[in-house]
Amino acid sequence: MWLAQLRVLQGAINTRILMSEQSTAGPAAGEVFDLKDLLGDKLVRVGGAAAETAELQGKVVAIYFSAQWCAPCKAFTPKLIELHGALAAAGKPFEVVLVSLDRGQDAFDAYFGTMPWLAVPFADADQRAKVGQALGADSIPKLVLLDQEGSVITVNGREVIA
C-alpha cells in the first residue's frame, strides 16, 4: 500500500515539475486559438482510431488536462462524462479533448478507455506540452472551455461544471 502511495506522490511531483516548466500565466478570456494549431492535425479516439481536429469546428471544446493517477481527476472525470453525455443526447455541439499527463502509454490507454471523447495522442509529447503551455496548465485536473470560434470562455471550467 505504501509503495502505491509513494508512486502516486512521485507522479504528482513529476507532473508538477513538468507543468511548472511549461506553464505560462494562461490565456485571457476571449483569447482566440486555431484548434489545428493548438491541438495538431490528428487526435485519437478510444481504441486508437484516428480523428481529424477539423471535426471540432463549430463546437464548444473543453480541453481536459488529467491523469489516471490523479485522485481529484478521477473524482471529476465522471462528472465530465455525465455532462458530455447529456449535451450529446440534447444534440449540443460540444466535445472534450483529453491532454494526458499519465506516466506511460498503458496508463493512458486504461484511463482514456473510460472516456467517450477525443485525445491528443499520448505518443505526441511535444504536442501535449505545447497545449499545456498555451493554455497555462499548471495543475490538474484543469478544464479550459473554448467557444465555437476557439475563443477562451474560461480556464476554470472545472469550477464551472463541478
Short mmCIF file of C-alpha atoms in Angstrom, two decimals, residues 11-12 23 33-34 37 41 46 54 71 83 90 94 100-101 105 112 118 123 129 147-148 152-153:
data_model
loop_
_atom_site.label_atom_id
_atom_site.label_comp_id
_atom_site.label_asym_id
_atom_site.label_seq_id
_atom_site.Cartn_x
_atom_site.Cartn_y
_atom_site.Cartn_z
CA GLY A 11 3.82 11.07 -10.19
CA ALA A 12 2.32 14.23 -8.70
CA SER A 23 3.16 26.72 -17.83
CA PHE A 33 -6.95 29.77 -30.69
CA ASP A 34 -6.88 27.97 -34.00
CA ASP A 37 -2.52 24.91 -34.43
CA ASP A 41 -3.84 17.77 -37.11
CA VAL A 46 -10.75 5.34 -27.62
CA ALA A 54 -11.38 19.57 -38.13
CA ALA A 71 -7.27 11.37 -7.35
CA LEU A 83 -22.15 16.34 -18.81
CA ALA A 90 -29.52 17.03 -26.38
CA PHE A 94 -19.80 20.05 -27.55
CA SER A 100 -2.98 13.34 -20.70
CA LEU A 101 -0.28 13.63 -18.08
CA GLN A 105 1.02 4.60 -22.81
CA PHE A 112 -8.70 7.12 -21.71
CA LEU A 118 -11.07 12.50 -28.14
CA ALA A 123 2.85 9.43 -28.12
CA ALA A 129 3.38 20.06 -23.89
CA ASP A 147 -16.35 28.54 -27.84
CA GLN A 148 -17.21 27.59 -31.43
CA VAL A 152 -11.48 31.15 -24.42
CA ILE A 153 -14.67 31.08 -22.38
#
